[in-house]
Coordinates of C-alpha atoms in Angstrom, one line a residue:
M1 CA 0.1 0.3 0.1
T2 CA 3.0 2.3 0.5
A3 CA 4.2 1.8 -2.9
K4 CA 1.0 2.8 -4.2
Y5 CA 1.2 6.4 -2.5
L6 CA 5.1 7.0 -3.3
P7 CA 4.6 8.6 -6.6
V8 CA 2.3 11.3 -5.1
L9 CA 4.7 11.7 -2.1
L10 CA 7.4 12.2 -4.6
L11 CA 5.3 14.8 -6.5
V12 CA 4.3 16.5 -3.4
A13 CA 8.2 16.6 -2.3
V14 CA 9.4 17.9 -5.6
S15 CA 6.6 20.9 -5.5
C16 CA 7.6 22.0 -2.2
R17 CA 9.3 25.2 -2.1
F18 CA 11.0 26.8 0.9
Q19 CA 10.5 30.4 1.3
D20 CA 13.5 32.5 2.0
L21 CA 12.7 35.2 4.5
T22 CA 16.2 36.6 4.8
S23 CA 16.3 40.3 4.7
G24 CA 16.4 42.0 1.2
G25 CA 19.7 43.8 0.1
S26 CA 21.8 43.8 -3.0
R27 CA 25.2 42.2 -3.0
R28 CA 26.2 45.6 -3.9
D29 CA 24.9 47.3 -0.7
E30 CA 26.2 44.4 1.4
A31 CA 29.8 45.2 -0.2
A32 CA 29.3 48.8 0.6
V33 CA 28.4 48.4 4.3
Q34 CA 31.3 46.0 4.6
V35 CA 33.7 48.8 3.3
V36 CA 32.0 51.4 5.5
V37 CA 32.5 49.3 8.5
A38 CA 36.2 48.4 7.5
S39 CA 36.9 52.3 6.8
L40 CA 35.3 53.0 10.3
Y41 CA 37.8 50.9 11.9
Q42 CA 40.7 52.3 9.8
A43 CA 39.7 55.9 10.6
I44 CA 39.5 55.2 14.5
G45 CA 42.6 53.1 14.6
A46 CA 44.7 55.9 12.4
K47 CA 42.9 58.7 14.3
D48 CA 41.9 60.0 10.9
T49 CA 39.4 62.9 11.9
A50 CA 39.2 63.5 7.9
A51 CA 37.9 60.4 7.0
L52 CA 35.5 59.7 9.7
P53 CA 32.8 62.2 8.3
H54 CA 32.8 60.0 5.2
V55 CA 31.7 56.8 6.9
A56 CA 29.6 58.0 10.1
L57 CA 26.8 60.3 10.3
P58 CA 27.5 63.5 12.0
S59 CA 25.2 62.7 14.9
A60 CA 26.5 59.1 15.1
T61 CA 26.7 57.6 18.8
A62 CA 28.8 54.7 20.2
L63 CA 28.0 52.8 23.4
V64 CA 31.5 51.8 24.7
A65 CA 31.3 49.0 27.0
A66 CA 34.6 48.8 29.1
E67 CA 35.7 46.0 30.9
R68 CA 35.7 47.5 34.4
S69 CA 33.4 50.7 33.9
P70 CA 29.8 51.0 33.0
P71 CA 28.7 51.2 29.4
A72 CA 29.2 54.9 28.2
L73 CA 27.4 56.6 25.2
V74 CA 29.5 59.1 23.4
P75 CA 29.3 60.7 20.2
L76 CA 31.1 58.1 17.6
R77 CA 33.6 60.8 16.6
T78 CA 35.2 60.9 20.2
M79 CA 36.2 57.3 19.7
I80 CA 39.6 58.7 18.1
D81 CA 40.4 60.4 21.5
V82 CA 39.4 57.4 23.7
P83 CA 42.5 55.3 24.8
E84 CA 41.6 52.0 23.6
R85 CA 42.7 49.0 21.5
R86 CA 40.6 50.0 18.6
N87 CA 42.6 53.3 18.1
Q88 CA 46.1 52.2 18.7
G89 CA 47.7 52.6 15.2
G90 CA 45.2 50.2 13.3
A91 CA 46.0 47.1 15.0
V92 CA 42.4 45.8 15.0
H93 CA 41.5 43.0 12.4
I94 CA 38.1 41.9 11.4
V95 CA 37.6 38.1 11.7
R96 CA 34.0 37.8 11.2
T97 CA 30.9 39.6 10.5
E98 CA 27.3 39.0 10.4
L99 CA 25.5 41.4 8.4
R100 CA 21.6 42.0 8.0
S101 CA 20.3 44.6 5.6
D102 CA 16.7 45.5 5.0
G103 CA 16.4 48.4 2.5
D104 CA 18.1 51.5 3.7
V105 CA 19.0 50.0 6.9
A106 CA 21.5 47.2 8.0
T107 CA 23.2 45.9 11.2
D108 CA 26.4 44.3 11.1
R109 CA 27.9 42.1 14.0
V110 CA 31.5 42.2 13.8
V111 CA 34.4 40.2 15.9
V112 CA 37.6 42.0 16.0
V113 CA 41.1 40.9 17.1
A114 CA 43.9 42.9 18.4
R115 CA 47.3 42.0 19.7
S116 CA 48.6 43.0 23.2
S117 CA 51.2 45.7 23.2
D118 CA 53.8 43.0 23.9
G119 CA 52.6 41.1 20.8
V120 CA 52.2 37.7 22.4
R121 CA 48.6 37.7 23.3
E122 CA 45.3 38.4 21.4
F123 CA 42.2 39.9 22.5
E124 CA 38.9 39.8 20.7
A125 CA 35.6 42.1 21.0
T126 CA 32.4 42.0 19.4
D127 CA 31.0 45.0 18.1
V128 CA 27.6 46.0 16.7
F129 CA 26.9 48.6 14.2
T130 CA 23.6 50.1 12.7
I131 CA 24.4 51.6 9.3
A132 CA 21.9 53.7 7.5
R133 CA 21.6 54.7 3.7
H134 CA 21.7 58.7 3.8
A135 CA 21.8 60.7 0.6
G136 CA 22.6 57.5 -1.5
E137 CA 25.5 56.7 0.6
W138 CA 25.9 54.1 3.7
R139 CA 26.9 55.6 6.9
V140 CA 27.2 54.3 10.4
A141 CA 24.5 55.6 12.7
H142 CA 25.3 53.7 15.7
A143 CA 28.2 51.5 16.8
M144 CA 28.3 49.3 20.2
F145 CA 31.8 48.6 21.1
G146 CA 32.0 45.6 23.1
P147 CA 34.7 44.7 25.8
W148 CA 37.8 43.2 25.1
R149 CA 38.4 39.6 26.3
P150 CA 41.4 37.0 25.9
R151 CA 41.3 35.2 22.9
S152 CA 41.3 31.6 23.3
T153 CA 41.6 30.5 19.5
P154 CA 43.7 31.9 16.8

C-alpha cells in the first residue's frame, strides 16, 4: 500500500518550495556596508578625523562597554580620542561579520581581534553597528563597542 502512494509523495516533495525570509539587500549594498565598517575601524585606528565623516553620520553615537566600567554613550567621533585598543595604530583586524540588511538600514555584528602591546597575546571583542543609507551613501549611525576578552583560539 505504501508503494501505491510513493509517486504522490514524490510529486508533493518535488513541488515543495521553501520561502526565503532573509532580509533583502543587494550584494552591492552588502559590499558597500562592509567597506564602511572596515573604513570606520581604519579611521579610528589611524585617528583620522578627516575620514570619519565619510563613514559615519555627524550625529552617530557609540556605546562603549569597557571591561571595568559601566557602558558609556558618546558621540562616535570621540572614539578617536578614547585610549582604547581600537585606536592604537590600526591594530584591529576583522575576523568575522554577520550582516543583515533591509532596504536603507543594515546591522553588522563584527568580531575583531587585536594583539597585546607586547605582541604575544590576542584579545577579541564583538561590536555591533547600525548603518543607514543617507543621501545615497551608507554611513554608520550607531556603534556598540563590546569589551575586550582574551582570545582562546587563533
